[in-house]
Each structure stands twice: as structure tokens, then as C-alpha cells.
PDB file of C-alpha atoms in Angstrom:
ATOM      1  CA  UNK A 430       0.000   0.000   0.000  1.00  0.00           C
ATOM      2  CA  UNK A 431       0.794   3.479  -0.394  1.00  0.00           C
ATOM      3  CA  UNK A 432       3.571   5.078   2.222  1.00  0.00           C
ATOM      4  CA  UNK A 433       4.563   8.117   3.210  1.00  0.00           C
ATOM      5  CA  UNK A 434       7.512   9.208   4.319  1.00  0.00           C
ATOM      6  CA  UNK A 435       7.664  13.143   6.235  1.00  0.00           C
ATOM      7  CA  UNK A 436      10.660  14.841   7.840  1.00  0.00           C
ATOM      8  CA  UNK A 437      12.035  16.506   9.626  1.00  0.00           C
ATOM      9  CA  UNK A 438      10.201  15.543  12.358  1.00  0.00           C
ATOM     10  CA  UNK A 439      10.945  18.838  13.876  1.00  0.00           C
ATOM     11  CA  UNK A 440      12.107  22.226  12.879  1.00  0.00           C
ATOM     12  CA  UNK A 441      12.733  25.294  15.137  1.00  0.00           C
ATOM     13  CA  UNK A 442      13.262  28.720  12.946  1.00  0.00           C
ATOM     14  CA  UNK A 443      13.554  32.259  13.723  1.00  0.00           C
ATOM     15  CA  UNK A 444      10.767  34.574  13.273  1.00  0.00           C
ATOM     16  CA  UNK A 445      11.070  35.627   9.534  1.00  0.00           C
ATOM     17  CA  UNK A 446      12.708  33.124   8.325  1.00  0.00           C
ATOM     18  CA  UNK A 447      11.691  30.380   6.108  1.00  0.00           C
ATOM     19  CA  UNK A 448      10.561  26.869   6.795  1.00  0.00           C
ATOM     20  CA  UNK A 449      10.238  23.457   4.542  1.00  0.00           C
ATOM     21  CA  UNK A 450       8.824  20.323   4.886  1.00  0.00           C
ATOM     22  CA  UNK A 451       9.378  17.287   2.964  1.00  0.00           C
ATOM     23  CA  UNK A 452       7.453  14.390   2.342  1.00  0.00           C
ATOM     24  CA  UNK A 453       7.862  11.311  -0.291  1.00  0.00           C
ATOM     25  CA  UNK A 454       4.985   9.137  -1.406  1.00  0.00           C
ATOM     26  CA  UNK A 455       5.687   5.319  -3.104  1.00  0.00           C
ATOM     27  CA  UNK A 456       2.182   5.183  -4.766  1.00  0.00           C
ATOM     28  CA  UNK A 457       2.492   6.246  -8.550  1.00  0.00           C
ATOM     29  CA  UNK A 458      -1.232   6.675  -8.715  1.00  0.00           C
ATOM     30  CA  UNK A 459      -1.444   9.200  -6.443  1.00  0.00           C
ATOM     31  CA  UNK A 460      -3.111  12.200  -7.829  1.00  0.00           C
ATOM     32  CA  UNK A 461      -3.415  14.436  -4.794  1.00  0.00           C
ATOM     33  CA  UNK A 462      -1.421  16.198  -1.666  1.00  0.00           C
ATOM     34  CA  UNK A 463      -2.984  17.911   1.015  1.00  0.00           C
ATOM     35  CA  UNK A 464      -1.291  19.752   3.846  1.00  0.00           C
ATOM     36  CA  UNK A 465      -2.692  19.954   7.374  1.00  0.00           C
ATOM     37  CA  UNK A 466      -1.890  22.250  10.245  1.00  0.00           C
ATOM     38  CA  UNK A 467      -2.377  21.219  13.361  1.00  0.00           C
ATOM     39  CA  UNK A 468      -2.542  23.595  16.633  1.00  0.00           C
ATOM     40  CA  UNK A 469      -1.736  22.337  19.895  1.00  0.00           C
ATOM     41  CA  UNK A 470      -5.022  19.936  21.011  1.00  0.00           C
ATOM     42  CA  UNK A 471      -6.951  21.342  18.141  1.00  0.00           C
ATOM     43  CA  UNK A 472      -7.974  19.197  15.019  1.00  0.00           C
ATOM     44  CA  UNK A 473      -6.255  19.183  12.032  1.00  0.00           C
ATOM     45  CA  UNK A 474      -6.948  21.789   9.229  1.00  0.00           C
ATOM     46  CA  UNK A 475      -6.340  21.660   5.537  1.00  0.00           C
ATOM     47  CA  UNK A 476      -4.305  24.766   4.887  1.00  0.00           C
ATOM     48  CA  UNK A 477      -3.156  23.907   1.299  1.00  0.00           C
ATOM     49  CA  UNK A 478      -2.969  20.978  -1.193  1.00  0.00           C
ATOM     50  CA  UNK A 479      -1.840  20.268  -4.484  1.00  0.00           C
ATOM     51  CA  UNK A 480      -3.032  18.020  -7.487  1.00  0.00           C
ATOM     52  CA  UNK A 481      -0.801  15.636  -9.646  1.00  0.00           C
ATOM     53  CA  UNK A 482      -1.405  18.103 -12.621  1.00  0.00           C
ATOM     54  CA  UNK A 483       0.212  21.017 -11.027  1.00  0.00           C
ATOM     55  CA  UNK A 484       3.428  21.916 -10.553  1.00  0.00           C
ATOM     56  CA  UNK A 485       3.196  24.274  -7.667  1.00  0.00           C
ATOM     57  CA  UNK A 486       0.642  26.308  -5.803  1.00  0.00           C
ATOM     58  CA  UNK A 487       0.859  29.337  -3.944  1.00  0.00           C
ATOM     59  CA  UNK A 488      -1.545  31.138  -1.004  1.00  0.00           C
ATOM     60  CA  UNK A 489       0.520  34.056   0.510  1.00  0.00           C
ATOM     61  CA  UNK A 490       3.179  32.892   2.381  1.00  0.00           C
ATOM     62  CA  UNK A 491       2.820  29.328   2.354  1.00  0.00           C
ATOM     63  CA  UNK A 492       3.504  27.199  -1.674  1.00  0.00           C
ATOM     64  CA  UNK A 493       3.747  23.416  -2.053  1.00  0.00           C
ATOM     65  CA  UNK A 494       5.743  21.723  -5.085  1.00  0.00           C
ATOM     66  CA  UNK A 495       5.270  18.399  -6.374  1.00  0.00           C
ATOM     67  CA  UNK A 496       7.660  16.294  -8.137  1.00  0.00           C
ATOM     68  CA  UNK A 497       5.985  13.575  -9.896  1.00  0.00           C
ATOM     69  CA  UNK A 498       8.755  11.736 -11.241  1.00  0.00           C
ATOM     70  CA  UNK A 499      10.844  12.072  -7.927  1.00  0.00           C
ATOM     71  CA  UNK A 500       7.500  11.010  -6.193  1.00  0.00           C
ATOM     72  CA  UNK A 501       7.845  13.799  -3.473  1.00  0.00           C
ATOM     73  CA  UNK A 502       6.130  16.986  -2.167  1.00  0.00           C
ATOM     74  CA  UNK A 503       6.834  19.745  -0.230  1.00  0.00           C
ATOM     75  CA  UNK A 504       5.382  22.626   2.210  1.00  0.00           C
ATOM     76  CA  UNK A 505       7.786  25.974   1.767  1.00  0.00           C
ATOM     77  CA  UNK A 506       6.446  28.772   4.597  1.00  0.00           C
ATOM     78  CA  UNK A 507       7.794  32.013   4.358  1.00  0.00           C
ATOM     79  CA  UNK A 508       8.059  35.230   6.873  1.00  0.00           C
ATOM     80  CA  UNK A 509       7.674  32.463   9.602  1.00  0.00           C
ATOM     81  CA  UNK A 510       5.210  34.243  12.289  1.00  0.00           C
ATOM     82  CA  UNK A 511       4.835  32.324  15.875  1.00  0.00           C
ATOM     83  CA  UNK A 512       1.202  31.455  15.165  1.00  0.00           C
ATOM     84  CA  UNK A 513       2.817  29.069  11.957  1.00  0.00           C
ATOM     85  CA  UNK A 514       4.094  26.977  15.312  1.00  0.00           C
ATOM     86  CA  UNK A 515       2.196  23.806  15.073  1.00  0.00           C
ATOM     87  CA  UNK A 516       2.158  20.577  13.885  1.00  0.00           C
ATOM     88  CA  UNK A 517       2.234  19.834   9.804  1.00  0.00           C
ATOM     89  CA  UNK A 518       1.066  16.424   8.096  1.00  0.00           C
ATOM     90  CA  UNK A 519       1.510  15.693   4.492  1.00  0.00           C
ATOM     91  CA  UNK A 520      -0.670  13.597   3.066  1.00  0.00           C
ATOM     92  CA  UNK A 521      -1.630  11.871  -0.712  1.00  0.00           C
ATOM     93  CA  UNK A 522      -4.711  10.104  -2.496  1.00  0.00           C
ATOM     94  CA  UNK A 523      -4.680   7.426  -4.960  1.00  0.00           C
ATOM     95  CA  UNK A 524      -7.487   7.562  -7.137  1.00  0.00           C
ATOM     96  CA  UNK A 525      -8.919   4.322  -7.683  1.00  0.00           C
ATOM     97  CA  UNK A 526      -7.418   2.806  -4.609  1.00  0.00           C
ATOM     98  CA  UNK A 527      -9.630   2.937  -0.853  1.00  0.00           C
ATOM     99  CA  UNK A 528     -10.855   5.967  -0.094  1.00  0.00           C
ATOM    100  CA  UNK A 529      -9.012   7.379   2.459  1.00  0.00           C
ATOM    101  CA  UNK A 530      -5.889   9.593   2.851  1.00  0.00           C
ATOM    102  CA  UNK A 531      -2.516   8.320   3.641  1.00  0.00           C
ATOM    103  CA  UNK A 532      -0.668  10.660   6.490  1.00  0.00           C
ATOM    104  CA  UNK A 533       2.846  11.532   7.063  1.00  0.00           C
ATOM    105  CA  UNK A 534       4.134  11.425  10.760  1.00  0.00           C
ATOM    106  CA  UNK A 535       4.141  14.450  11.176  1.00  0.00           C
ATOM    107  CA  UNK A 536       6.423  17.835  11.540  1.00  0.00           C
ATOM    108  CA  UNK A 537       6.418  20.410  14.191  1.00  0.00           C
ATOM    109  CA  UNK A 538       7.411  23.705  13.618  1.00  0.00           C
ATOM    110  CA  UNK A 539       8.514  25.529  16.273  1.00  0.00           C
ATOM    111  CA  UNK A 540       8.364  29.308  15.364  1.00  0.00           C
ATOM    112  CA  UNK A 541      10.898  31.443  18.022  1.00  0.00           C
ATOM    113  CA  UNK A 542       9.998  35.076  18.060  1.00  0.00           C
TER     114      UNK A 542
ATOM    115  CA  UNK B1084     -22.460  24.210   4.571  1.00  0.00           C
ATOM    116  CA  UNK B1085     -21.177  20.818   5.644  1.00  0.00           C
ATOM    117  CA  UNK B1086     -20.415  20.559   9.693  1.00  0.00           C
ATOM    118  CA  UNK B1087     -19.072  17.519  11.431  1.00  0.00           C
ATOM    119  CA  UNK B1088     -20.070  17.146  15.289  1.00  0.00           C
ATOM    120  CA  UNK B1089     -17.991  15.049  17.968  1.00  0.00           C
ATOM    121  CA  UNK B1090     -18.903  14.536  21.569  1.00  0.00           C
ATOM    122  CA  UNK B1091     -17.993  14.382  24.211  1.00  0.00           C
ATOM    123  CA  UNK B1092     -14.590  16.653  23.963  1.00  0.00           C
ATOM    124  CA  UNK B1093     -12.959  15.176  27.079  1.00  0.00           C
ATOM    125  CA  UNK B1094     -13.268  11.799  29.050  1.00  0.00           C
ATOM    126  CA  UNK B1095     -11.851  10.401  31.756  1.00  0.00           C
ATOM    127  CA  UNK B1096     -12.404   6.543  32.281  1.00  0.00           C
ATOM    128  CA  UNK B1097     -11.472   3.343  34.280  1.00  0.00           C
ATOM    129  CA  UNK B1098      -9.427   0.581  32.629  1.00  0.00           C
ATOM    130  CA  UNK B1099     -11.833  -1.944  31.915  1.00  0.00           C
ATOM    131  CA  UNK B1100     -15.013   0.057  31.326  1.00  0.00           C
ATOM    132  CA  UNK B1101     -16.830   0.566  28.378  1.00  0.00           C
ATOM    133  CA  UNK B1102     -16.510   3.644  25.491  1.00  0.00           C
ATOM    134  CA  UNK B1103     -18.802   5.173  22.778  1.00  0.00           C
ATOM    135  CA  UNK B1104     -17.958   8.007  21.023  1.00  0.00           C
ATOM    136  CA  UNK B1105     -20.054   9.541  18.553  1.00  0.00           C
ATOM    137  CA  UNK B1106     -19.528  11.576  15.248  1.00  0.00           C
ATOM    138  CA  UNK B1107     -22.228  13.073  12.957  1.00  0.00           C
ATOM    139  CA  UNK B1108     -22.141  14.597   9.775  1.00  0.00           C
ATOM    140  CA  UNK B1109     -24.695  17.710   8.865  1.00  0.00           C
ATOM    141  CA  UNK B1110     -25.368  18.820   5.324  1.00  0.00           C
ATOM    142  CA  UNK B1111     -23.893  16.086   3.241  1.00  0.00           C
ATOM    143  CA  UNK B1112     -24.965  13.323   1.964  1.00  0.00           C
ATOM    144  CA  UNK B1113     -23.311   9.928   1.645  1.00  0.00           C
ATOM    145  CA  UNK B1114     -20.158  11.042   3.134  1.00  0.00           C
ATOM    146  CA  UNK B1115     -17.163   8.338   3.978  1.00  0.00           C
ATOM    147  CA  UNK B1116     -16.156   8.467   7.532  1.00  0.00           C
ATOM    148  CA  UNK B1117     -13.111   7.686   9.392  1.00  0.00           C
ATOM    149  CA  UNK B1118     -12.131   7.467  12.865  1.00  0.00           C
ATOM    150  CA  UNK B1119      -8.168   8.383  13.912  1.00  0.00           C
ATOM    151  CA  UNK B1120      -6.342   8.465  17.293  1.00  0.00           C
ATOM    152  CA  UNK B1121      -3.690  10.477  18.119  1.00  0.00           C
ATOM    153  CA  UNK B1122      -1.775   9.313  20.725  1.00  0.00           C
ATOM    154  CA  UNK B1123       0.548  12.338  22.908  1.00  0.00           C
ATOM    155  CA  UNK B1124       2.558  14.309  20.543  1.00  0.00           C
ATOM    156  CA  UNK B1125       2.275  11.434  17.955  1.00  0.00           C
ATOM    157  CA  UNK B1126       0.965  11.180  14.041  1.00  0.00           C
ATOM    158  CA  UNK B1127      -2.424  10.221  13.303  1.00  0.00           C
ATOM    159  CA  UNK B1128      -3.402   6.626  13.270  1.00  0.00           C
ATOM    160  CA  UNK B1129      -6.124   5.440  11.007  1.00  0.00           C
ATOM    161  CA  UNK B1130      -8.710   3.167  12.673  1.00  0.00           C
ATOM    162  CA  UNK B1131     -11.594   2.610  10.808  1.00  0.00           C
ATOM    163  CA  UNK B1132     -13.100   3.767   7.588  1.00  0.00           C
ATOM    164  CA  UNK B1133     -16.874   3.502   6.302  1.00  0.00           C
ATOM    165  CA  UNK B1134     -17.895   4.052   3.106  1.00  0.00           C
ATOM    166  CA  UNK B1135     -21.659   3.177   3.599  1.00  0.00           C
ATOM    167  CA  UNK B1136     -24.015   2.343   6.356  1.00  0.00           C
ATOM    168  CA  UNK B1137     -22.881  -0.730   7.811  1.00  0.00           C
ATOM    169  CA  UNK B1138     -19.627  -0.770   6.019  1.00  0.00           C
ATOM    170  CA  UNK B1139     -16.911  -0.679   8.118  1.00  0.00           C
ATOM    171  CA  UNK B1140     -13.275  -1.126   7.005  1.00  0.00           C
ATOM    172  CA  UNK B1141     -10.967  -2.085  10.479  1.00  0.00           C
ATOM    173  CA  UNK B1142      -6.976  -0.355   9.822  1.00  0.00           C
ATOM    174  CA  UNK B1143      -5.269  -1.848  13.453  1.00  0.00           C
ATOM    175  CA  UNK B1144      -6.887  -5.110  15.398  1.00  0.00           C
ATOM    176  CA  UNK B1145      -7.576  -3.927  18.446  1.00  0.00           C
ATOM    177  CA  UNK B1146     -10.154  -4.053  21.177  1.00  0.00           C
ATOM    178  CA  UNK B1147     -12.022  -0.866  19.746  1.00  0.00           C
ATOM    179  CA  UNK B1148     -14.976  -1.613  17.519  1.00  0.00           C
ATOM    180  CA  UNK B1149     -17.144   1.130  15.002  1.00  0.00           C
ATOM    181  CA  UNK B1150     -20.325   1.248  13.772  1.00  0.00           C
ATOM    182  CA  UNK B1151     -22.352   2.958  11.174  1.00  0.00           C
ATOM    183  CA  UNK B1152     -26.285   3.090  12.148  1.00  0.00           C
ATOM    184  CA  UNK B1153     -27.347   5.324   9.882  1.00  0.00           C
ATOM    185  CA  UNK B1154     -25.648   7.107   6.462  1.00  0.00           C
ATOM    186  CA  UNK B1155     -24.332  10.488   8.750  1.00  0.00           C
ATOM    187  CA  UNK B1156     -23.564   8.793  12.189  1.00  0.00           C
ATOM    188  CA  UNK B1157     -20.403   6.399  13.121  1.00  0.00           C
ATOM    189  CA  UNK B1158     -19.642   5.221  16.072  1.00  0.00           C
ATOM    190  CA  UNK B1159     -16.323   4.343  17.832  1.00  0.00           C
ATOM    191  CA  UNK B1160     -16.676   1.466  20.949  1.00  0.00           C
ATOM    192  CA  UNK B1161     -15.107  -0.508  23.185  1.00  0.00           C
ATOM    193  CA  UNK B1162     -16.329  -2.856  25.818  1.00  0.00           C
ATOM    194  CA  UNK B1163     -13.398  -2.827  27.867  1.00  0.00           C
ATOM    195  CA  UNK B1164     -10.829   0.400  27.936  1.00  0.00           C
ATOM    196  CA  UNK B1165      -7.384  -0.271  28.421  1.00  0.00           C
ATOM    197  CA  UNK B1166      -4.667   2.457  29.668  1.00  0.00           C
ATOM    198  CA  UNK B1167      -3.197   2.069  26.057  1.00  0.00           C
ATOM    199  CA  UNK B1168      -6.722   3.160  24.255  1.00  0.00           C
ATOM    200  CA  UNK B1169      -5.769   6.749  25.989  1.00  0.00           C
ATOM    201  CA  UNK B1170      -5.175   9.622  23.509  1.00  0.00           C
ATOM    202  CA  UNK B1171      -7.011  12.292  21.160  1.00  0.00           C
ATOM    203  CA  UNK B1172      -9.551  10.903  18.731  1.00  0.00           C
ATOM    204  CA  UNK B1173     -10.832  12.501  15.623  1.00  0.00           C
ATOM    205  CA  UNK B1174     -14.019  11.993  13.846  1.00  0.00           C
ATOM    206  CA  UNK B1175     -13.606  13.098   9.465  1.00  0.00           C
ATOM    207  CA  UNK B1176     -15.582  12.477   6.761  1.00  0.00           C
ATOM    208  CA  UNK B1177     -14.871  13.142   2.892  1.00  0.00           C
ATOM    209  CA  UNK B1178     -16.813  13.349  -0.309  1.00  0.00           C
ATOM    210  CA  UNK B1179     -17.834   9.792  -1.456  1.00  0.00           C
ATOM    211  CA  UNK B1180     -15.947   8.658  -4.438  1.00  0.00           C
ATOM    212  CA  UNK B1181     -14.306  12.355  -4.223  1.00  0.00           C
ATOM    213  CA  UNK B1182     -11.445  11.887  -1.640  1.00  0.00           C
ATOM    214  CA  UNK B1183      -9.055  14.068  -3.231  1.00  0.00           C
ATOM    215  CA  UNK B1184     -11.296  16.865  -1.853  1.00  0.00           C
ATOM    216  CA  UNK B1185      -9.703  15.858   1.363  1.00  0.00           C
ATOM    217  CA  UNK B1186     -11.196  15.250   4.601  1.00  0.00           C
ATOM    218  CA  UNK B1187     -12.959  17.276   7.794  1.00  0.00           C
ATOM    219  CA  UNK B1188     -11.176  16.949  10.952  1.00  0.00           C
ATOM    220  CA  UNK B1189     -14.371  16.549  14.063  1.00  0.00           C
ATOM    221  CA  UNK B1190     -12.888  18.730  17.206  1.00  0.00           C
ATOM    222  CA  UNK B1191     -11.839  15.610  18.800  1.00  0.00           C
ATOM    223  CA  UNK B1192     -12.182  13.784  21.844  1.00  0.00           C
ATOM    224  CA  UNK B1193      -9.527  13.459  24.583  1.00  0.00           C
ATOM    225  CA  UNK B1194      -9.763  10.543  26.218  1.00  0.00           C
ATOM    226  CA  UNK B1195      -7.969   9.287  29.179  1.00  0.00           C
ATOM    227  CA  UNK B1196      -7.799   5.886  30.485  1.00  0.00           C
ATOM    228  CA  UNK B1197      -6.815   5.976  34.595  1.00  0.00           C
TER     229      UNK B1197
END
């Protein structure tokens, strides 16, 4: 079945700066890469994803790229603020296979002002 | 608009009793539904999935059980807790047939075990 892979597991960055997160996927078909934040003892919440026929995607600060034929993703966060400190899954769908999304482990971003 | 409801938010149980946790979808029909756990400062682990009433798919053998009554309502149970079953669990549904919509996270229930 489809795995995937998500690191660093943590990251701690300077106000301002920028932050990335990585993620790999082994399932060819998959066709599409959400990103969730998620705030200390909140739920998750989709904040951006990206679909096997785009390249990149951009909402203000935060873009994700895909790279089909590497088979990996990734979450690039810019002017880091201290409310970006949270926890970030990546996460992919394979059309045709069950319906349900595969996660990542998990990154969290630790934001210092 | 689409809302997902989860109660209750926090519980604190004995080892050994029983657990039901409900999640309810408003506004959609048909929707697939999937119960998670997050255990402290850990990823999400995928328990169950339904994709129609009475259809459950099971992700980890366990001693938790779900249930899907009716198209909008699934149900997470056990009949006897144990002090591993503690952690955060999260209620989502998804589009049927449409999953690369991506999912609905439920506020979550925090459940400890004692």
C-alpha cells in the first residue's frame, strides 16, 4: 500500500525566516497532496494541497511543489510568524485505490519570536 | 455548509469500562467516515473507515470496535478500555468517491484511560 515518508520531524526557525517540509509518497497513482496544520489539542486543518497536474501552488506565504517523477512533495512557509508553530502532516490520495488519505508522521514547527 | 459534530470533547475513564464516542455529519450526503487516534505528541493513526451504512473497514486489530447506524452517524466502541486506548480521537468524513477533496477533521475527543 501506499507510504509516506515526512521529515524533519521537527524544525525550530527564527521569526522571519523560512521553513520546509518534505514528504515522499511510493504510490504512482497518487493524484493528490494535502497539507494539514495542526494547533496544539486542536484538530487538524487543511491549509493547502496540491493536485498531480500542477506543478506548484501558492496562497501568501505558504507554496507546495510536487515532483511527480521524484515522487515527493513539499510545504515551503515564508516570513515564519509564531502562530505558523504547530504541527504539519503531508498527506496523498490514490485515485482508484480505498478511499481514504494516507498521512505523514508528522512535523512540528517551532516558530521562536 | 457541511459541519461535522464530535462529543464528548474530554473523558476520563477506568481501565476496563466501556466507550462510545459519537460523530455526525450535517449537510452532506453519503459522506465516507473515518475514525483516527492520536496518541501524545504522535501522528495520526487510522482506525476505521466507512464508506456506507454498515460498512466498516478495520486499519489496526484492536479491542475498539465502530459502527455505522445510519448514512451520517459512526460510532467508535469498546467494551473494555485499556490504559493504552488513551489519547485524542478525531471523527472526518470526505466526499464519497471524491477523496481528493480531502477530509474534515471533528474537534476531537480526549480521552484518558486511569
Amino acid at each position: 500500500g501506499e507510504n509516506v515518508e515526512q521529515h524533519p520531524s521537527t524544525l525550530s526557525v527564527q521569526e522571519g525566516d523560512s521553513a520546509v517540509i518534505k514528504c515522499t509518497y511510493s504510490d504512482s497513482a497518487s493524484n493528490y497532496f494535502p497539507w494539514y496544520k495542526q494547533e496544539l489539542g486542536k484538530r487538524p486543518q487543511l491549509i493547502i494541497d496540491i493536485r498531480s497536474n500542477v506543478g506548484e501552488k501558492k496562497d501568501q506565504r505558504i507554496a507546495v511543489t510536487l515532483n511527480k517523477t521524484a515522487k515527493h512533495f513539499s510545504l515551503h512557509i515564508t516570513e515564519t510568524q509564531p502562530e505558523d508553530s504547530a504541527v504539519y502532516f503531508c498527506a496523498s490520495y490514490s485515485q482508484g485505490g480505498s478511499e481514504k488519505l494516507v498521512f505523514g508522521k508528522g512535523m512540528k514547527l517551532t516558530v521562536n519570536p | 455548509s457541511q459541519t461535522i459534530h464530535q462529543w464528548p470533547a474530554t473523558l476520563v475513564q477506568p481501565v476496563g469500562s466501556p466507550l462510545s464516542l459519537e460523530c455526525t455529519v450535517e449537510g452532506t450526503s453519503n459522506p465516507n467516515l473515518y475514525w483516527y487516534r492520536q496518541a501524545a505528541g504522535r501522528g495520526l493513526q487510522l482506525l476505521f473507515y466507512s464508506v456506507g451504512i454498515g460498512q466498516i473497514s478495520s486499519e489496526v486489530p484492536q479491542n475498539l470496535s465502530a459502527s455505522r447506524p445510519q448514512d451520517r452517524q459512526f460510532i467508535l466502541s469498546s467494551k473494555k478500555l485499556l490504559l493504552s486506548d488513551s489519547g485524542f480521537y478525531l471523527c472526518a468524513w470526505s466526499v464519497r468517491g471524491r477523496g481528493n477533496y480531502g477530509y474534515t477533521f471533528g474537534s476531537g475527543t480526549r480521552l484518558t484511560v486511569v
